[in-house]
Short mmCIF file of C-alpha atoms in Angstrom, two decimals:
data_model
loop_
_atom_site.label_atom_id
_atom_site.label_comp_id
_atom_site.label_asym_id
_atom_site.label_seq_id
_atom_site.Cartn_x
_atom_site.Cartn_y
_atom_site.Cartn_z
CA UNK A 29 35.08 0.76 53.61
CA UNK A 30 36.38 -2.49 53.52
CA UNK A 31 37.83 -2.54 50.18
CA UNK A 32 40.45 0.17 51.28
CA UNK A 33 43.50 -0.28 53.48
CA UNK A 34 43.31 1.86 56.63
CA UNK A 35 46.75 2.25 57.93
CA UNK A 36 47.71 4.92 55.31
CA UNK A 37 49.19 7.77 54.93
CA UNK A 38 47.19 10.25 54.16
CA UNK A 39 48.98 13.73 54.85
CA UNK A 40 49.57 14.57 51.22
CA UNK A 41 45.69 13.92 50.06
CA UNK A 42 44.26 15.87 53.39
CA UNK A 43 46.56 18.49 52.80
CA UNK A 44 46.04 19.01 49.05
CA UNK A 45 42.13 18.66 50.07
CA UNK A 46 43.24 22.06 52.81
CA UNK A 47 44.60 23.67 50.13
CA UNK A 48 42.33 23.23 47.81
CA UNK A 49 39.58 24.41 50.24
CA UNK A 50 41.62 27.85 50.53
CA UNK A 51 40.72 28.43 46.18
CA UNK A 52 44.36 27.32 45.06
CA UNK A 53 44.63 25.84 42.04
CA UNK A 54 45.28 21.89 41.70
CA UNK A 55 45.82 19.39 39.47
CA UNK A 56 43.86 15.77 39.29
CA UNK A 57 45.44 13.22 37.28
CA UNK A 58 44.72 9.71 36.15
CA UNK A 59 47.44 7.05 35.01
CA UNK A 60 46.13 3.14 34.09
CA UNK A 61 45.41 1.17 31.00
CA UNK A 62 42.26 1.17 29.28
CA UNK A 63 39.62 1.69 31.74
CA UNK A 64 41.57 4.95 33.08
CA UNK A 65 41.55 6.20 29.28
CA UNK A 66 37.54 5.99 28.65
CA UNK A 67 37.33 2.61 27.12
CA UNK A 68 33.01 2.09 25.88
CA UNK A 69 32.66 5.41 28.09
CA UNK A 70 30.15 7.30 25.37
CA UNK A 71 31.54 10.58 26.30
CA UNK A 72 35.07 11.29 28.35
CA UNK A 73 32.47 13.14 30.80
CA UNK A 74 31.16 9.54 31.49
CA UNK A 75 34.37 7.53 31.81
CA UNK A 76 35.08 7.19 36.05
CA UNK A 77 38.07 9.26 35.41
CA UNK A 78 36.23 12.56 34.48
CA UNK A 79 33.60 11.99 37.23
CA UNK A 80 36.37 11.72 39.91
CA UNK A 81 37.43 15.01 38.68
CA UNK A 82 34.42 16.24 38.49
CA UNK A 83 33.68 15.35 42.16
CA UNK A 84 37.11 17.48 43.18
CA UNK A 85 35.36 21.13 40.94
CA UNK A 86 31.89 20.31 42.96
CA UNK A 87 33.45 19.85 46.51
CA UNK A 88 35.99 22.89 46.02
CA UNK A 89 33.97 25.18 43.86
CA UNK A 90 36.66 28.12 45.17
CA UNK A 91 39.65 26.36 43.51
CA UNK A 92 40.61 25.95 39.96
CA UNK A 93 41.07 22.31 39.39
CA UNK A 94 43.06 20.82 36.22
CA UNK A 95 42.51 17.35 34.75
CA UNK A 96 45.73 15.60 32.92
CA UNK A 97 44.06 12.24 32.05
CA UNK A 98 47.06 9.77 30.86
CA UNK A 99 45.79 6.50 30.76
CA UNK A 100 46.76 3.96 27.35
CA UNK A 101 45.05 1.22 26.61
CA UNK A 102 46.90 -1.95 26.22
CA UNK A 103 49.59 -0.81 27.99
CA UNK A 104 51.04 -1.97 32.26
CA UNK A 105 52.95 -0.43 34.40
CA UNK A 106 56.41 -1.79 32.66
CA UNK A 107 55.38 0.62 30.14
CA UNK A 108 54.47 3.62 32.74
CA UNK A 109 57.82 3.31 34.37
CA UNK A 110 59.33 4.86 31.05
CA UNK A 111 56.48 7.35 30.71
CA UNK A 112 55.21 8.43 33.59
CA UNK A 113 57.17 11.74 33.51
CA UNK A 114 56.37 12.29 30.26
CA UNK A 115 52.93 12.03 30.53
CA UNK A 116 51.70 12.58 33.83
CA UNK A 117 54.44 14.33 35.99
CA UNK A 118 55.29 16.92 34.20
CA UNK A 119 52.25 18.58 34.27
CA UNK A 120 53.14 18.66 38.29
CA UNK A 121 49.78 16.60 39.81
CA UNK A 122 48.38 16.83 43.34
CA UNK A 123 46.69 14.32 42.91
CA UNK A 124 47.05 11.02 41.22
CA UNK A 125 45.39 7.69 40.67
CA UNK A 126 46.95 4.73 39.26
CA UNK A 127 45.29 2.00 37.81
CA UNK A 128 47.03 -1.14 36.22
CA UNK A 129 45.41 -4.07 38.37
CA UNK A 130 44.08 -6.01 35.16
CA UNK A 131 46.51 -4.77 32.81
CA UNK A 132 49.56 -6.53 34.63
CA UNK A 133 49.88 -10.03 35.42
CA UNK A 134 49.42 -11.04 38.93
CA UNK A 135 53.15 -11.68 39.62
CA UNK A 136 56.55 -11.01 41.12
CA UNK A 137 57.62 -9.01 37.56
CA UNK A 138 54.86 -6.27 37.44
CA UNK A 139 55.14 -5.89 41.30
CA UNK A 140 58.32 -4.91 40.42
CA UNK A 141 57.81 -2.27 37.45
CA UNK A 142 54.37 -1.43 39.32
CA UNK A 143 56.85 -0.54 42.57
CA UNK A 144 58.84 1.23 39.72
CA UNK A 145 55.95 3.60 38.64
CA UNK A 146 54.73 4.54 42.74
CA UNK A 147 58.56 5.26 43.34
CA UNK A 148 58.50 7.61 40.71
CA UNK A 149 55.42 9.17 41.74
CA UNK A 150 56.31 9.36 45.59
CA UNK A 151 59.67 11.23 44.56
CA UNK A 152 58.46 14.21 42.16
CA UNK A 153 58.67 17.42 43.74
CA UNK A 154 55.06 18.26 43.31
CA UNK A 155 54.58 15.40 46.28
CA UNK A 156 51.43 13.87 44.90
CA UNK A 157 48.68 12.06 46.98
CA UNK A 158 48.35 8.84 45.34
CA UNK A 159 45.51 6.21 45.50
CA UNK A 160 45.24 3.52 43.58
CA UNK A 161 42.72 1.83 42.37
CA UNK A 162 42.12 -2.40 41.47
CA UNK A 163 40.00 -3.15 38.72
CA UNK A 164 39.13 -6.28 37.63
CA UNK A 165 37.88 -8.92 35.33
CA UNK A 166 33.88 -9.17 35.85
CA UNK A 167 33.44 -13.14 34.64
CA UNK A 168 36.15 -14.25 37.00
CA UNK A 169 37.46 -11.71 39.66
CA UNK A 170 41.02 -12.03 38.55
CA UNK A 171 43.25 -9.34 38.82
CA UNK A 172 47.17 -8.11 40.02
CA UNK A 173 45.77 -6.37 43.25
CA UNK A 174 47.47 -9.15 45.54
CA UNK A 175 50.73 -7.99 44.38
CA UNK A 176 50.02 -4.31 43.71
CA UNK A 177 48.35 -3.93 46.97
CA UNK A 178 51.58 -5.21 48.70
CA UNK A 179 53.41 -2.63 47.39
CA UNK A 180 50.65 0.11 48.64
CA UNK A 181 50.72 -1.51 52.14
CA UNK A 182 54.23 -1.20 51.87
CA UNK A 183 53.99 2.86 51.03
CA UNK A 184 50.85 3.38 53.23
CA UNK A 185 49.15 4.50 49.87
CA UNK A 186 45.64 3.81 49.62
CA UNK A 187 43.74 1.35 47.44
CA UNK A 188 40.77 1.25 46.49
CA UNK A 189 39.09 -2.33 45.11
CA UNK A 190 36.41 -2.99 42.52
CA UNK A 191 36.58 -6.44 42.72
CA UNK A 192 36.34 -6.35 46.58
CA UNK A 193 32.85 -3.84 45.89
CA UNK A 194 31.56 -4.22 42.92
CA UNK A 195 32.27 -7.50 41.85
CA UNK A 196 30.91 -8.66 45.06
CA UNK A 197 27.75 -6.77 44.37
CA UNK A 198 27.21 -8.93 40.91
CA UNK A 199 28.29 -12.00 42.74
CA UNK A 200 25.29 -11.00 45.40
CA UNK A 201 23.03 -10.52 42.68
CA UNK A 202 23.16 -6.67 43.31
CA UNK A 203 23.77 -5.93 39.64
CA UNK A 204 23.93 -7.90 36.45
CA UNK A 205 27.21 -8.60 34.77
CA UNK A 206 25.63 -6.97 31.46
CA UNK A 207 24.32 -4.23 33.22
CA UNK A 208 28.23 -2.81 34.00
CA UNK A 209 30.10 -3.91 30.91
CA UNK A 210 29.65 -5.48 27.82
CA UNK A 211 32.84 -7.45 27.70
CA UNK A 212 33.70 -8.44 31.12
CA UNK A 213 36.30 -5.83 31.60
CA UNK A 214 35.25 -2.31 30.10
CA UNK A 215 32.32 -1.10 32.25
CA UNK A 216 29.85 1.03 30.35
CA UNK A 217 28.77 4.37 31.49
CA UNK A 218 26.65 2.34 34.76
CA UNK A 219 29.89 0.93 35.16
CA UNK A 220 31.90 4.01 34.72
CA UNK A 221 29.58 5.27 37.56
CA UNK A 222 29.84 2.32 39.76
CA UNK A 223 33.10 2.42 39.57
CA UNK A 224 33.89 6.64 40.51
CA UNK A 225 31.50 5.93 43.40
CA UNK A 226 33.51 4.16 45.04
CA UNK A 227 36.48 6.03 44.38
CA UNK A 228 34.22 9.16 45.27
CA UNK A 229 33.28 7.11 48.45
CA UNK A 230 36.57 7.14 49.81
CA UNK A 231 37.16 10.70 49.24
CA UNK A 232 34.31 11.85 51.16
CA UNK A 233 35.28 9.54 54.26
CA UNK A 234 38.77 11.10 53.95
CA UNK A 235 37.23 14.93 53.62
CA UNK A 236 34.86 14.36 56.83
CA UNK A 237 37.79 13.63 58.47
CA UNK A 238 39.02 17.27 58.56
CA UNK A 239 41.62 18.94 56.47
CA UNK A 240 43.27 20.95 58.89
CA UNK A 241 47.30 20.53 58.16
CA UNK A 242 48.90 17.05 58.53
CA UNK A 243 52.00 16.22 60.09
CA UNK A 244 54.49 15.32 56.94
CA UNK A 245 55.27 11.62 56.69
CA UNK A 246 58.07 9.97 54.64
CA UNK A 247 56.50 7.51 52.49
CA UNK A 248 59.86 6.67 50.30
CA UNK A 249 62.22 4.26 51.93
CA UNK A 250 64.10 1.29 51.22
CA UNK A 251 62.38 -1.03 47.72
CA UNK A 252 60.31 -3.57 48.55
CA UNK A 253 61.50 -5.40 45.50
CA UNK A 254 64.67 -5.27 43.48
CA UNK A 255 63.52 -1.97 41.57
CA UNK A 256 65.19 -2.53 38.92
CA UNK A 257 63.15 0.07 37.47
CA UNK A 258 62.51 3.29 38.90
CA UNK A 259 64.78 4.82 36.62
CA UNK A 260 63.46 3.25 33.17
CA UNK A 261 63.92 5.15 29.70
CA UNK A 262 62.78 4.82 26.62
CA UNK A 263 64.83 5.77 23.76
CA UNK A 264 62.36 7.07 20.41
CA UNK A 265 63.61 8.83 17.50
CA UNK A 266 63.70 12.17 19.89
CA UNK A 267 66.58 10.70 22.30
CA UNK A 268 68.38 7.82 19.84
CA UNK A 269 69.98 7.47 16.65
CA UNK A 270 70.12 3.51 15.98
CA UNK A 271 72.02 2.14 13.11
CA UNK A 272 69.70 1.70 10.45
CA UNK A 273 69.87 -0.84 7.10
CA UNK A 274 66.60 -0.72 5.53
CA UNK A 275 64.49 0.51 8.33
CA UNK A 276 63.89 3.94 8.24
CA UNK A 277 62.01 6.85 10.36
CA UNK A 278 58.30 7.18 10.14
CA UNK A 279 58.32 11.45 9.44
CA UNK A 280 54.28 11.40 10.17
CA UNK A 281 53.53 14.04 12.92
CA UNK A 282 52.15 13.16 15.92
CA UNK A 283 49.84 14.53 17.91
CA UNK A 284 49.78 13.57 21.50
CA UNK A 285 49.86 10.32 23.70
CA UNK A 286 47.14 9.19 22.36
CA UNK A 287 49.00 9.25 18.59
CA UNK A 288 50.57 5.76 19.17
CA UNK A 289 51.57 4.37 15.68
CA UNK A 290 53.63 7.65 15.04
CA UNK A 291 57.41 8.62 14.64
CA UNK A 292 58.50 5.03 14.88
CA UNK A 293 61.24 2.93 13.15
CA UNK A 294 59.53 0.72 10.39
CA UNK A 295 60.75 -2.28 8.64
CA UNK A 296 59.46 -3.52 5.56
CA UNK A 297 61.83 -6.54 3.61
CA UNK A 298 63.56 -9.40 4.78
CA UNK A 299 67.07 -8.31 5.89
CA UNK A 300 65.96 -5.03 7.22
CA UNK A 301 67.60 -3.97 9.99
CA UNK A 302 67.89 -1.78 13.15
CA UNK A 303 70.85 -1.80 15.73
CA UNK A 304 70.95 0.17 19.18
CA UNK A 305 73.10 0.50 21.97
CA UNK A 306 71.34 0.47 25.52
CA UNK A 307 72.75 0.94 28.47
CA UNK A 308 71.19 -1.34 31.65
CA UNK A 309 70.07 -4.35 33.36
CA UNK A 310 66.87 -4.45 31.97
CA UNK A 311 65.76 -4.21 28.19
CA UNK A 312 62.30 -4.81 26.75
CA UNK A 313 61.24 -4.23 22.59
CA UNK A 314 58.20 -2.32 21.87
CA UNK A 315 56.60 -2.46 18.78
CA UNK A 316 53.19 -2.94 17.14
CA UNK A 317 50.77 -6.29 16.96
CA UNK A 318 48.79 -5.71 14.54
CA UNK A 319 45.36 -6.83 13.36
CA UNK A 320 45.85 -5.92 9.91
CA UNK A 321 47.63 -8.91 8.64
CA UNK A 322 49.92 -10.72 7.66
CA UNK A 323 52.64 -8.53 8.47
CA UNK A 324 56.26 -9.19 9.14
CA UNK A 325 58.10 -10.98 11.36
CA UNK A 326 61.41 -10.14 13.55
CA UNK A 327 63.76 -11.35 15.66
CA UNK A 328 65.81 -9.16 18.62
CA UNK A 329 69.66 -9.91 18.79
CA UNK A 330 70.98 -9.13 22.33
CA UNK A 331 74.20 -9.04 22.22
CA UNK A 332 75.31 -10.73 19.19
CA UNK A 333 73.91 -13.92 20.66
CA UNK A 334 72.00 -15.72 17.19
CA UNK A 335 71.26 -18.67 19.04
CA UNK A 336 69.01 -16.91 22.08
CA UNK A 337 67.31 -14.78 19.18
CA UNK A 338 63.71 -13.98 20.84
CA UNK A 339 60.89 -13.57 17.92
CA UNK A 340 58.66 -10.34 17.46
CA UNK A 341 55.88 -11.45 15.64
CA UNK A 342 53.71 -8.47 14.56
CA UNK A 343 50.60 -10.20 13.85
CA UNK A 344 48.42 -9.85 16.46
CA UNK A 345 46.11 -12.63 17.98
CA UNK A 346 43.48 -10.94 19.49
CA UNK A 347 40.78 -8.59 17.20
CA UNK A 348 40.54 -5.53 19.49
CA UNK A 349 42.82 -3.43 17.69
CA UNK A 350 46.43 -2.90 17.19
CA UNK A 351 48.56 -3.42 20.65
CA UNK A 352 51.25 -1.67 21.72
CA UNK A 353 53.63 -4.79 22.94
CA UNK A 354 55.88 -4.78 25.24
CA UNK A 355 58.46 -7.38 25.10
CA UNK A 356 61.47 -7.91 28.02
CA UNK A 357 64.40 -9.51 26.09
CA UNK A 358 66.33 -8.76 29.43
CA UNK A 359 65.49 -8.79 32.91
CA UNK A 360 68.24 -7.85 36.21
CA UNK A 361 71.29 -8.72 33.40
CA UNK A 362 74.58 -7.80 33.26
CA UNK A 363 74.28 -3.85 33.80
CA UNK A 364 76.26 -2.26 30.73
CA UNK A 365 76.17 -1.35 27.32
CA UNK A 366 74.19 -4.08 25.70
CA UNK A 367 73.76 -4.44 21.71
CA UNK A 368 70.16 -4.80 20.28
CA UNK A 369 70.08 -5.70 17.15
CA UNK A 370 66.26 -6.35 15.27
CA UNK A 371 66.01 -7.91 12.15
CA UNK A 372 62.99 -8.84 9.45
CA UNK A 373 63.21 -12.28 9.11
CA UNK A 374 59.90 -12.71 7.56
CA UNK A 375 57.68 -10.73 5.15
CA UNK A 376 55.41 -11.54 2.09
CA UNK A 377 54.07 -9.37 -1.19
CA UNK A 378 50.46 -10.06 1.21
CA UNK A 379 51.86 -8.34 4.16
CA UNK A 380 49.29 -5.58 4.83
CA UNK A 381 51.35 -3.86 7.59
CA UNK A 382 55.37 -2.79 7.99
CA UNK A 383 56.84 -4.28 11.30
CA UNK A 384 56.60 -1.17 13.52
CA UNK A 385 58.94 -0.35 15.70
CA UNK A 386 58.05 2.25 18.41
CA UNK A 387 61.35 2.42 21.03
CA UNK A 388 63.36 1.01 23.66
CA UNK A 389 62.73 0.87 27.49
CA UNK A 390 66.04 0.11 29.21
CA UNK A 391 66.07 0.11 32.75
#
């Protein structure tokens, strides 16, 4: 078990383990980019998410156990601070397993919102387990886990690494590269597999251990970072009424997490726009990159400040699909009410996209 820190504490997962030994009902869930949502799984039975869960029904066959499955591709922890209750929480896990390692930079900013996202999870009243997991990118072994793993250490939360297992195992010759994932970073079902074993691995170890009762032990204390956001938002069309010229609400229904490009603000003509107040120290734009282009181009106003004007271009670069982007404007400011102010400042009779806007995170 190398690839998992062993100074941890591990009363909440032995004791939800007891408890579901003695038939009560519990709740697995899954939070993470990509990977954590399915991504080239052929089924969502195959993806390493389901497995995991399945694991938990064929070990405690007397309980009822509930899957909540919340992972978004595209998307890092910044974005999980201001959605984690939302779409995780508050369906009240026992479990939980975080994944962001190759969806965040490997630096001092995303160990920050990734602190963010375990504070929140350490703090809910359902007292989840957590574990989190590292994957990584197969052609190069690059990931965040140096800086997300500090921040488990810091917790005594458990991590579990693919690039410290499985990657080593290609590097060794063990596996092919192609025989995991097609891309370098999705794993395929194999990989999907691969990758719940060792997740599964570390389960078992902890299981054979015993579940009789824990001692409780505090995990929260002090930040290991400046936290600047624990308490992120994100202000939609539920929660905000911006000042609109030209922009206007996108009325199309949607239909779960998974229903990304819905019930946004969108922009269309030069001179369209959008004005909020946000309250914080911390501010970050999300809208769409798309790969349907051209499509317009914005710029974000903080402040009334024209000349510090940060561009939102919606055309995206890559050919994946369209990206829900993220983009900090402000970062441990001035904490009050700020102006943001976005604003078409480019569009064409070609464009074959609106600039969407799809909300605020203030922190």
């Amino acid at each position: 078990m190398g690839a998992v820190e062993i100074k941890n504490n591990l009363w909440r997962l032995k004791n939800c383990m007891k408890r579901a030994s003695e038939g009560e009902e519990i709740t697995i869930g899954f939070f993470g980019g990509s990977i954590t949502q399915g991504s080239l799984a052929s089924t969502e039975e195959s993806c390493y998410a389901y497995r995991v869960y399945q694991w938990w029904k064929d070990t405690f066959k007397e309980a009822e156990i509930h899957y909540v499955n919340a992972g978004i591709g595209g998307t890092s922890s910044h974005f999980g601070t201001a959605r984690v209750k939302r779409d995780l929480l508050i369906y009240q896990p026992d479990v939980v397993f975080v994944d962001f390692s190759v969806n965040d930079e490997a630096e001092e900013f995303f160990q920050e919102t990734y602190e963010g996202v375990l504070r929140q999870l350490l703090c809910w009243h359902s007292e989840p387990a957590i574990l989190l997991l590292n994957n990584v990118f197969y052609d190069d072994g690059h990931n965040a886990q140096e800086y997300h793993n500090a921040v488990g250490d810091y917790y005594g939360i458990p991590h579990i690494s693919i690039k410290d297992t499985l990657y080593e195992q290609i590097k060794k010759g063990v596996y092919t590269r192609e025989e995991i994932t097609p891309d370098g970073l999705h794993p395929n079902d194999k990989g999907h597999e691969l990758v719940a074993k060792e997740l599964i691995k570390f389960l078992e170890s902890i299981k054979k251990q015993g579940m009789k009762e824990q001692s409780k032990v505090e995990l929260l204390k002090n930040p290991l970072t400046q936290n600047g956001y624990e308490h992120a938002y994100r202000l939609t069309i539920q929660n905000s009424i911006p000042a609109l010229e030209g922009f206007h609400v996108d009325t199309e229904e949607k239909k779960g997490h998974l229903d990304f490009f819905k019930n946004g603000w969108i922009g269309k003509k030069e001179g369209d726009s959008i004005t909020f107040m946000v309250e914080g120290s911390c501010i970050a734009i999300q809208y769409r990159k798309t790969i349907k282009k051209p499509a317009p181009i914005a710029k974000v106003i903080l402040d009334g400040d024209e000349e510090n004007a940060i561009i939102l271009d919606s055309n995206f670069a890559e050919d994946w699909g369209d990206c829900l982007y993220l983009e900090p404007i402000l970062h441990h400011g001035e904490r009050k009410k700020h102006t943001v102010s976005i604003q078409i400042i480019t569009s064409t009779n070609e464009d074959q996209s609106p600039f969407y806007l799809l909300s605020i995170i203030g922190a």
